[in-house]
Tab-separated table of C-alpha atoms and ligand atoms in Angstrom:
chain	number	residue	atom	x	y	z
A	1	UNK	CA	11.632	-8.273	2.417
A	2	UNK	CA	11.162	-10.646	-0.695
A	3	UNK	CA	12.491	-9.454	-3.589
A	4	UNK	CA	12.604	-12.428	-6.322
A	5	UNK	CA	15.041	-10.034	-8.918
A	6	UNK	CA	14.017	-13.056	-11.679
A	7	UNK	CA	10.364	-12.741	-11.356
A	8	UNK	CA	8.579	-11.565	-14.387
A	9	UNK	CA	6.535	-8.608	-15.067
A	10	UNK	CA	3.553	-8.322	-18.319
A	11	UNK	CA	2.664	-5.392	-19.710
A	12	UNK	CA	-1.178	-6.481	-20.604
A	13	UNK	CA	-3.843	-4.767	-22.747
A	14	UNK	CA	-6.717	-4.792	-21.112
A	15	UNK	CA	-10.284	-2.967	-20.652
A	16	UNK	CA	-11.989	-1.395	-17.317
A	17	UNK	CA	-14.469	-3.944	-16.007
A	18	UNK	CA	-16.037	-1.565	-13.580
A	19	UNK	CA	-14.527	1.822	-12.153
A	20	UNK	CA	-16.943	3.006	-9.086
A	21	UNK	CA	-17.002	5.820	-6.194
A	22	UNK	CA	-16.489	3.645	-3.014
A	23	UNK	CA	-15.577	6.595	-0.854
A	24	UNK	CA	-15.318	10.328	-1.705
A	25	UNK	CA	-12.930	10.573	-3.819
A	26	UNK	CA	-11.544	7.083	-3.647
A	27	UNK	CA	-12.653	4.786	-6.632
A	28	UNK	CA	-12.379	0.850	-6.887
A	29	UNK	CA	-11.122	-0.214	-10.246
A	30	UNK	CA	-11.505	-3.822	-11.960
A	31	UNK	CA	-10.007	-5.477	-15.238
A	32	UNK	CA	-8.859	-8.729	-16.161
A	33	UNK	CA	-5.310	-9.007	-16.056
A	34	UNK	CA	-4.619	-12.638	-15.853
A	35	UNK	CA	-0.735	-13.210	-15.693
A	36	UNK	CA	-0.094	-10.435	-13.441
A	37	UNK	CA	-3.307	-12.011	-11.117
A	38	UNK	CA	-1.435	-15.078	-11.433
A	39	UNK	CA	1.902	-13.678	-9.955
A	40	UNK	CA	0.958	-10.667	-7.839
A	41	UNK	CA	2.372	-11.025	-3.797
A	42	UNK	CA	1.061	-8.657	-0.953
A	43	UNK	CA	2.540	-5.688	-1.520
A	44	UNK	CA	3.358	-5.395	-5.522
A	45	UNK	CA	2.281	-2.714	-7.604
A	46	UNK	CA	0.996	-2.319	-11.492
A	47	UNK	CA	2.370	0.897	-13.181
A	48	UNK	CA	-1.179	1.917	-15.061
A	49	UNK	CA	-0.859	4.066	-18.290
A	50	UNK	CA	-3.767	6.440	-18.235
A	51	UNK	CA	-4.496	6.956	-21.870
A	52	UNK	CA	-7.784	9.105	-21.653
A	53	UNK	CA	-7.167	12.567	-22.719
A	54	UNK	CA	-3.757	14.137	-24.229
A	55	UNK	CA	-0.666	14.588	-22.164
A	56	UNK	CA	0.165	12.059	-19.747
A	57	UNK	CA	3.530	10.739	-20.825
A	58	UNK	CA	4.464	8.939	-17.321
A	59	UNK	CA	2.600	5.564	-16.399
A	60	UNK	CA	0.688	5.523	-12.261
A	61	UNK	CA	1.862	3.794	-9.626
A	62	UNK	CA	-0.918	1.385	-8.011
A	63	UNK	CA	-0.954	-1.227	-5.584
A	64	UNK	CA	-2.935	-4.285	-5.949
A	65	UNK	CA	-5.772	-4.257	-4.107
A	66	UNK	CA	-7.214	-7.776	-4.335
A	67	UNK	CA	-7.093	-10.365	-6.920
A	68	UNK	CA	-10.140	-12.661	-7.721
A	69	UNK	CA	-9.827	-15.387	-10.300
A	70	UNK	CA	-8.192	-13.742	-13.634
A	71	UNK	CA	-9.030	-10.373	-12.405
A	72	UNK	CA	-7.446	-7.814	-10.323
A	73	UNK	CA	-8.468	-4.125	-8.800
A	74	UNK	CA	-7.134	-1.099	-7.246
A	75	UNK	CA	-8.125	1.387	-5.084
A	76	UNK	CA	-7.411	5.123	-5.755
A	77	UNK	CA	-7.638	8.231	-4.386
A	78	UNK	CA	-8.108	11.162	-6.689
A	79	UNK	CA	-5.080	13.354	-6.264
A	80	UNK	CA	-4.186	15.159	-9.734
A	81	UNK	CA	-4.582	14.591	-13.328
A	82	UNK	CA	-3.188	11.446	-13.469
A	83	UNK	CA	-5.971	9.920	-10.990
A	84	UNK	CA	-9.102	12.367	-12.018
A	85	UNK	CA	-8.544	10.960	-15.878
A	86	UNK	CA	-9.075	7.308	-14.416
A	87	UNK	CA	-11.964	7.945	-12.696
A	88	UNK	CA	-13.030	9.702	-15.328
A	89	UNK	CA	-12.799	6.072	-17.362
A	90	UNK	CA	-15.582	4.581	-18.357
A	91	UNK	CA	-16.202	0.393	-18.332
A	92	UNK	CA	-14.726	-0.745	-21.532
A	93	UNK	CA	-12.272	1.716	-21.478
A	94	UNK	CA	-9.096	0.292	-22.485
A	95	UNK	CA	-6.213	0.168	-20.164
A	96	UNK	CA	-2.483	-1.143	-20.298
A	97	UNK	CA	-0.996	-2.476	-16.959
A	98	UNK	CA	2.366	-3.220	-16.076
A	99	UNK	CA	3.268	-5.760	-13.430
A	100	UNK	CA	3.516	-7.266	-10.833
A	101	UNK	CA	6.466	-4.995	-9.824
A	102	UNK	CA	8.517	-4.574	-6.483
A	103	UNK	CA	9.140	-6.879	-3.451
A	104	UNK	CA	6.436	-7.525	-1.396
A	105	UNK	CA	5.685	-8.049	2.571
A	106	UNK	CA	6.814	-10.902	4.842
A	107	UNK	CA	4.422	-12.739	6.080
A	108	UNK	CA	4.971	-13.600	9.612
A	109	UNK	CA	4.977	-16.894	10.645
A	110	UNK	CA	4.441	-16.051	13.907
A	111	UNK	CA	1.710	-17.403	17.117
A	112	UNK	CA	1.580	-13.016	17.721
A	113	UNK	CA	-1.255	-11.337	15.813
A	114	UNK	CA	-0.386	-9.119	12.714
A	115	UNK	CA	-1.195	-5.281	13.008
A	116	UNK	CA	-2.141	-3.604	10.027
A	117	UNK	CA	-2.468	0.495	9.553
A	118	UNK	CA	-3.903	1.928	7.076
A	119	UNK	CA	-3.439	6.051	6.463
A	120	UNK	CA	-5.995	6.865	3.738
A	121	UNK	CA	-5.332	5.249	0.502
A	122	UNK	CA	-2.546	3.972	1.983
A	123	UNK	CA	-4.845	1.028	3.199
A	124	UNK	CA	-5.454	-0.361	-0.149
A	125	UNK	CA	-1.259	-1.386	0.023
A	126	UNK	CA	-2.188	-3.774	2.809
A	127	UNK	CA	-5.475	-5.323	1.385
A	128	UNK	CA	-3.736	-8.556	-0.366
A	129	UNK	CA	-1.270	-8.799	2.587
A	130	UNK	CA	-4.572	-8.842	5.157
A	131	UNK	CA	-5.867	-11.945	3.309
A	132	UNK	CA	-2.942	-13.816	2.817
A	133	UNK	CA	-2.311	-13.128	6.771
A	134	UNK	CA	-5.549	-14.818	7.540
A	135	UNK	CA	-5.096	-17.880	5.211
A	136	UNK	CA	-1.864	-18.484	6.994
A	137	UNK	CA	-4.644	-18.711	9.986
A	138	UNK	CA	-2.483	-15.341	11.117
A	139	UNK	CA	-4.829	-13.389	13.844
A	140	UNK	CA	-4.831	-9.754	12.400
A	141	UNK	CA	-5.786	-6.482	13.707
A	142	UNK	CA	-6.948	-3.523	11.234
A	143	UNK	CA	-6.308	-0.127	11.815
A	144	UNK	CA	-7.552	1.988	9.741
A	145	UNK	CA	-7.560	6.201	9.586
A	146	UNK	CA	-9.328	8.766	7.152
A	147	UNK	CA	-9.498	12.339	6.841
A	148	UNK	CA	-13.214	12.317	7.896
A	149	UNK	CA	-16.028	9.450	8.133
A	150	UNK	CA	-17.227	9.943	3.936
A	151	UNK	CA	-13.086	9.161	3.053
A	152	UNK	CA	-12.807	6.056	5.535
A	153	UNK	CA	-11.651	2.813	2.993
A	154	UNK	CA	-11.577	-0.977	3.303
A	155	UNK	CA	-13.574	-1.575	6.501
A	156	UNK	CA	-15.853	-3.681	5.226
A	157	UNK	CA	-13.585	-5.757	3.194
A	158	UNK	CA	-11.268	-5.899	5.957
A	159	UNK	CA	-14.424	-7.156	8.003
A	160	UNK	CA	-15.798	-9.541	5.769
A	161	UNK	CA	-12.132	-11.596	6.181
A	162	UNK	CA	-12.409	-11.747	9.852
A	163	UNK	CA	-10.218	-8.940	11.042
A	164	UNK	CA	-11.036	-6.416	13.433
A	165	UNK	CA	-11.050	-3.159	13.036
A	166	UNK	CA	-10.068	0.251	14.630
A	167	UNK	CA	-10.962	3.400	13.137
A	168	UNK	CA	-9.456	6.796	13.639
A	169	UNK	CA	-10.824	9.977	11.789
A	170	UNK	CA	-9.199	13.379	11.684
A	171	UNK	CA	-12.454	15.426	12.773
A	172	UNK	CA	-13.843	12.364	14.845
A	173	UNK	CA	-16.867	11.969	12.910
A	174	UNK	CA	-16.323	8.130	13.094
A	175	UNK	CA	-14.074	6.389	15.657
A	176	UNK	CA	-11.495	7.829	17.647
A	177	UNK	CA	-10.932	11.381	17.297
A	178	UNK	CA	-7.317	11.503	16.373
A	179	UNK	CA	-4.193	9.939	14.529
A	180	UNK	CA	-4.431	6.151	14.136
A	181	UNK	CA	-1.033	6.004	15.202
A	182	UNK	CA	-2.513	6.973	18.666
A	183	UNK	CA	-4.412	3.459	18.541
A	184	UNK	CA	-1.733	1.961	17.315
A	185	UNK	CA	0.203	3.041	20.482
A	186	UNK	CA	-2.413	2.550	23.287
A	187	UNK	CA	-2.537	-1.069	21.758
A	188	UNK	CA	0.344	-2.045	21.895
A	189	UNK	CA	0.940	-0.533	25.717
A	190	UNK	CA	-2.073	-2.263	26.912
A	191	UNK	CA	-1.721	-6.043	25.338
A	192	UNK	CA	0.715	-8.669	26.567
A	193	UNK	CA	1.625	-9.900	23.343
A	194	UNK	CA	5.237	-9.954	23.158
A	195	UNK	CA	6.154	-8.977	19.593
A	196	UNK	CA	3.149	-8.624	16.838
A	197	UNK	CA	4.423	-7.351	13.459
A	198	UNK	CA	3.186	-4.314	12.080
A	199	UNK	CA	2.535	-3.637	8.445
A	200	UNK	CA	1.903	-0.010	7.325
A	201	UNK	CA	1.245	2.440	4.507
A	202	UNK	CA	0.381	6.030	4.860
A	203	UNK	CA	1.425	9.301	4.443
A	204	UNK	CA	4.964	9.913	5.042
A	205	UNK	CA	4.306	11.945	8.688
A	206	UNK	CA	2.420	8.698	9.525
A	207	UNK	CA	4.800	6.246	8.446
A	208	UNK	CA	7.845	8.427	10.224
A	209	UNK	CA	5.285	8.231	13.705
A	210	UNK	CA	4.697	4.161	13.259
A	211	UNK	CA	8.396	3.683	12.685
A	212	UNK	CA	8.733	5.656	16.084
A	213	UNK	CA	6.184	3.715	18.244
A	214	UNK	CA	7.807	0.334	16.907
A	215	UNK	CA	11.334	1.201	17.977
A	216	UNK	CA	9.919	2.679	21.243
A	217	UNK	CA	7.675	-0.659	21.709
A	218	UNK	CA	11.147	-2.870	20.081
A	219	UNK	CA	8.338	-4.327	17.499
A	220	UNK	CA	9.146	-4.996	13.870
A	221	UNK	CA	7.440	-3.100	11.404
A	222	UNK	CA	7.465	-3.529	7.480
A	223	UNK	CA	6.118	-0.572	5.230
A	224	UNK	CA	5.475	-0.157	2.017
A	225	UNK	CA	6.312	3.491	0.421
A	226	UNK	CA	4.525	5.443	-1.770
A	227	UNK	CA	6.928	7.784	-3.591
A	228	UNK	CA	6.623	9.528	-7.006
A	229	UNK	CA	8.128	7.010	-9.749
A	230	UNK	CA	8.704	7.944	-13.004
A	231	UNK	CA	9.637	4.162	-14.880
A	232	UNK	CA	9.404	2.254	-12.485
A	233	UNK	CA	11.822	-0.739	-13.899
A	234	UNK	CA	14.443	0.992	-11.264
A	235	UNK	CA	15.881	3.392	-14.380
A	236	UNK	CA	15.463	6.739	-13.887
A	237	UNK	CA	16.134	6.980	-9.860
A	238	UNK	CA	13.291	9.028	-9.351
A	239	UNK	CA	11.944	7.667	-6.448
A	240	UNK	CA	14.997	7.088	-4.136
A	241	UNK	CA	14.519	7.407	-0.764
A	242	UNK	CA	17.082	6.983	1.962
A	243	UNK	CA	18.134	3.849	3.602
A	244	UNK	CA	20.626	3.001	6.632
A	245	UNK	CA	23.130	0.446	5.658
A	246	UNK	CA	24.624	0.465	9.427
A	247	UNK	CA	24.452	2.821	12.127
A	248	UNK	CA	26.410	5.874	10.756
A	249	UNK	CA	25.455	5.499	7.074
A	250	UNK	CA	22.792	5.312	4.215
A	251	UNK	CA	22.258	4.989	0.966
A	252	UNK	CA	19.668	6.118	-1.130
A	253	UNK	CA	17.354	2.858	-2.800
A	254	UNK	CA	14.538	2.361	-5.409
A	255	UNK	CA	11.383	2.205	-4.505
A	256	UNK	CA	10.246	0.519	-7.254
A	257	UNK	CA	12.747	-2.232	-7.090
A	258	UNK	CA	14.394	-2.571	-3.984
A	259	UNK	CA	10.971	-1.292	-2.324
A	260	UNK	CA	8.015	-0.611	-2.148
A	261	UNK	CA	8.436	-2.593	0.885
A	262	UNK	CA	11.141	-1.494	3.990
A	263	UNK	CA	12.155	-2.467	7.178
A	264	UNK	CA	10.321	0.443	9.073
A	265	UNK	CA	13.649	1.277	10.751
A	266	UNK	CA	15.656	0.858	7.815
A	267	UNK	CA	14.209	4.316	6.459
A	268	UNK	CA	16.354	7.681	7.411
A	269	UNK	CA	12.890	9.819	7.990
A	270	UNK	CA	15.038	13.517	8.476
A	271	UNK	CA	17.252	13.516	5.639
B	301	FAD	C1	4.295	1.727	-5.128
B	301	FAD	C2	3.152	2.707	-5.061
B	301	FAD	C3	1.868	2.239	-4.831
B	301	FAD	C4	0.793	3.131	-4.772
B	301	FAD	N1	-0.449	2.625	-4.550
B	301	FAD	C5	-1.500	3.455	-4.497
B	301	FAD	C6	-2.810	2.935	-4.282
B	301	FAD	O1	-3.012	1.717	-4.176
B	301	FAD	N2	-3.839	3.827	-4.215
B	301	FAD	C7	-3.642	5.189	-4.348
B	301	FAD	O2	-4.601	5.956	-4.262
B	301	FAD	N3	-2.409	5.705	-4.573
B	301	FAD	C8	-1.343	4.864	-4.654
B	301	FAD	N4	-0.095	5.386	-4.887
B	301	FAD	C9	0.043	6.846	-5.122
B	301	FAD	C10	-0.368	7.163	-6.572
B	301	FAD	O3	0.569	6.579	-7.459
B	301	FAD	C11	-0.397	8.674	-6.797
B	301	FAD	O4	-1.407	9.243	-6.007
B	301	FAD	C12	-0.691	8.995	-8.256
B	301	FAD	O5	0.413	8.606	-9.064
B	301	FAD	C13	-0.956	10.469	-8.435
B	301	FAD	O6	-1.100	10.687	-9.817
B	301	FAD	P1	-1.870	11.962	-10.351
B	301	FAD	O7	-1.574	12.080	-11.820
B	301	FAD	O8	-3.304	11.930	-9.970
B	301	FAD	O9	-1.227	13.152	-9.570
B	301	FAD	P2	-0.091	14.132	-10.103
B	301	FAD	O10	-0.754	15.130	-11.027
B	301	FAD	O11	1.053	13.331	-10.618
B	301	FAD	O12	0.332	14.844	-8.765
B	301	FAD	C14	-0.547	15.737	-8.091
B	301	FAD	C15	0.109	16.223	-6.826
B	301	FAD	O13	0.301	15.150	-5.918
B	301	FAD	C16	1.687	14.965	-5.616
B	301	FAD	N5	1.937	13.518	-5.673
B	301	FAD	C17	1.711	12.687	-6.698
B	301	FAD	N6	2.051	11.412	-6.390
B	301	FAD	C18	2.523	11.461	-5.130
B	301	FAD	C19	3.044	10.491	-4.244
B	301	FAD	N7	3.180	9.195	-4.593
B	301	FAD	N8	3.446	10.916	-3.031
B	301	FAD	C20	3.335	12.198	-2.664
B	301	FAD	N9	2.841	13.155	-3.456
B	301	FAD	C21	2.438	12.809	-4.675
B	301	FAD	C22	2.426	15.704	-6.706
B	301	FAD	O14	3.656	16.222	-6.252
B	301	FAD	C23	1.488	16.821	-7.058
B	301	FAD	O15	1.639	17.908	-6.186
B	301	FAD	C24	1.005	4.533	-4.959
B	301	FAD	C25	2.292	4.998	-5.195
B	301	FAD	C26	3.355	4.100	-5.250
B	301	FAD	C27	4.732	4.605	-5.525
B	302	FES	S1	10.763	5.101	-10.718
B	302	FES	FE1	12.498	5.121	-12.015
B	302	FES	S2	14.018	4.177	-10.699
B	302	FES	FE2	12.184	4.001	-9.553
């Protein structure tokens, strides 16, 4: 994974352009945040502090989603205070945004397609990757999964930048009835390309499951993590999780500065 230790972060005051429902429960934020647009890589996250309303003393965790002109925007899902204040945000709101922080994806060079999955919000982690994949003229397959068919994210974005998608819904209201982990394995049993790279972000259970299916298939796969951070500037160890430094051994890394980004295989799942 890249991880450019002397790149530079900004922590920028800025103001909600536009904050809109895209999904249920999933909302598509905007401001300008021009050095961090400048700098961001597939991958990175801002730390947002959410200012509306007493009592939030920790910053959020967000990955960029895209990043047009001077402007950037993420994609959230409403999970707790933290996420129900922001969407709560009006336009004009002001807002103060730290980054770009972490490492960010490899891009493969590669003739073999790209395979992205996507578990819930965990698609918006893979947004700025999928368009950086297909300027590098990088064939790339989207898989994305939702709880049920008003939740699904990103196809049409995805769409629009000439990947194809595969959907998977919980209930099977849209797509294939299952995990999207179970199109991620048919595909890669019934194609004859020899080693694609997969990219994915998800819940943990679906992460662990796409770390399986790569090893089993002897594909690479890069994730990105989503743990709980408290400062984010690799401080207050809050977010460890554990990584294998050789075959008997681990250690436990940042997420926030050694990650978000891992080697799939790298990460000790039953710890
Ligand atoms: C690098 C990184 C990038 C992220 N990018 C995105 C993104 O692009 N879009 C998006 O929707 N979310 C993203 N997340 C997750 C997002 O940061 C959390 O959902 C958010 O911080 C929750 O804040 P809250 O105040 O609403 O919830 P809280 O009130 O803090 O928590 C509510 C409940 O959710 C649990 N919880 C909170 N955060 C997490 C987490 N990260 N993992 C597991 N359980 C959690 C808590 O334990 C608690 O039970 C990212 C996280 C990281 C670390
Ligand atoms: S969040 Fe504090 S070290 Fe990562």
């Amino acid at each position: 994974m890249r991880n450019d230790r002397s790149a530079k972060s900004y922590d920028l005051h800025t103001a909600i352009i536009s904050n809109e429902e895209v999904a249920e429960a999933h909302y598509l934020l905007r401001c300008e945040c021009d050095e961090i647009a400048q700098h961001a890589r597939p991958g990175q996250f801002i730390h947002v502090m959410i200012s509306h309303g007493p009592g939030l003393l920790l910053r959020r965790p967000f990955t960029i989603y895209t990043v047009e002109g001077r402007e950037i925007t993420m994609l959230y899902q409403i999970i707790g205070e933290g996420t129900k204040r922001l969407s709560e945000m009006p336009k004009g709101a002001p807002l103060q945004v730290l980054g770009p922080l972490g490492n960010t994806f490899n891009l493969t060079t590669k003739s073999e397609p790209a395979v992205l999955v996507g578990g819930g919000a965990g698609i918006a982690s893979l947004m700025l990757l999928a368009a950086a994949l297909r300027e590098n003229g990088i064939e790339t397959i989207g898989l994305v999964g939702a709880q049920h068919h008003a939740r699904l994210l990103s196809v049409v974005d995805l769409e629009s930048i000439g990947i194809t998608v595969h959907i998977a819904t919980d209930d099977g209201s849209i797509g294939h009835h299952g995990y999207i982990t179970d199109i991620l394995a048919n595909l890669l049993k019934h194609t004859d390309w020899h080693r694609p790279m997969i990219y994915a972000c998800g819940p943990h259970g679906m992460l662990a499951t796409v770390t399986k299916i790569a090893a089993d298939f002897e594909v690479p796969a890069q994730i990105a993590m989503e743990n709980r951070m408290g400062c984010a500037m690799g401080v207050c160890l809050g977010c460890v999780c554990p990584v294998r430094i050789d075959t008997n051994n681990f250690e436990y890394q940042r997420v926030c500065t050694e990650g978000p980004v891992f080697n799939a295989t790298d990460i000790v799942w039953d710890v």
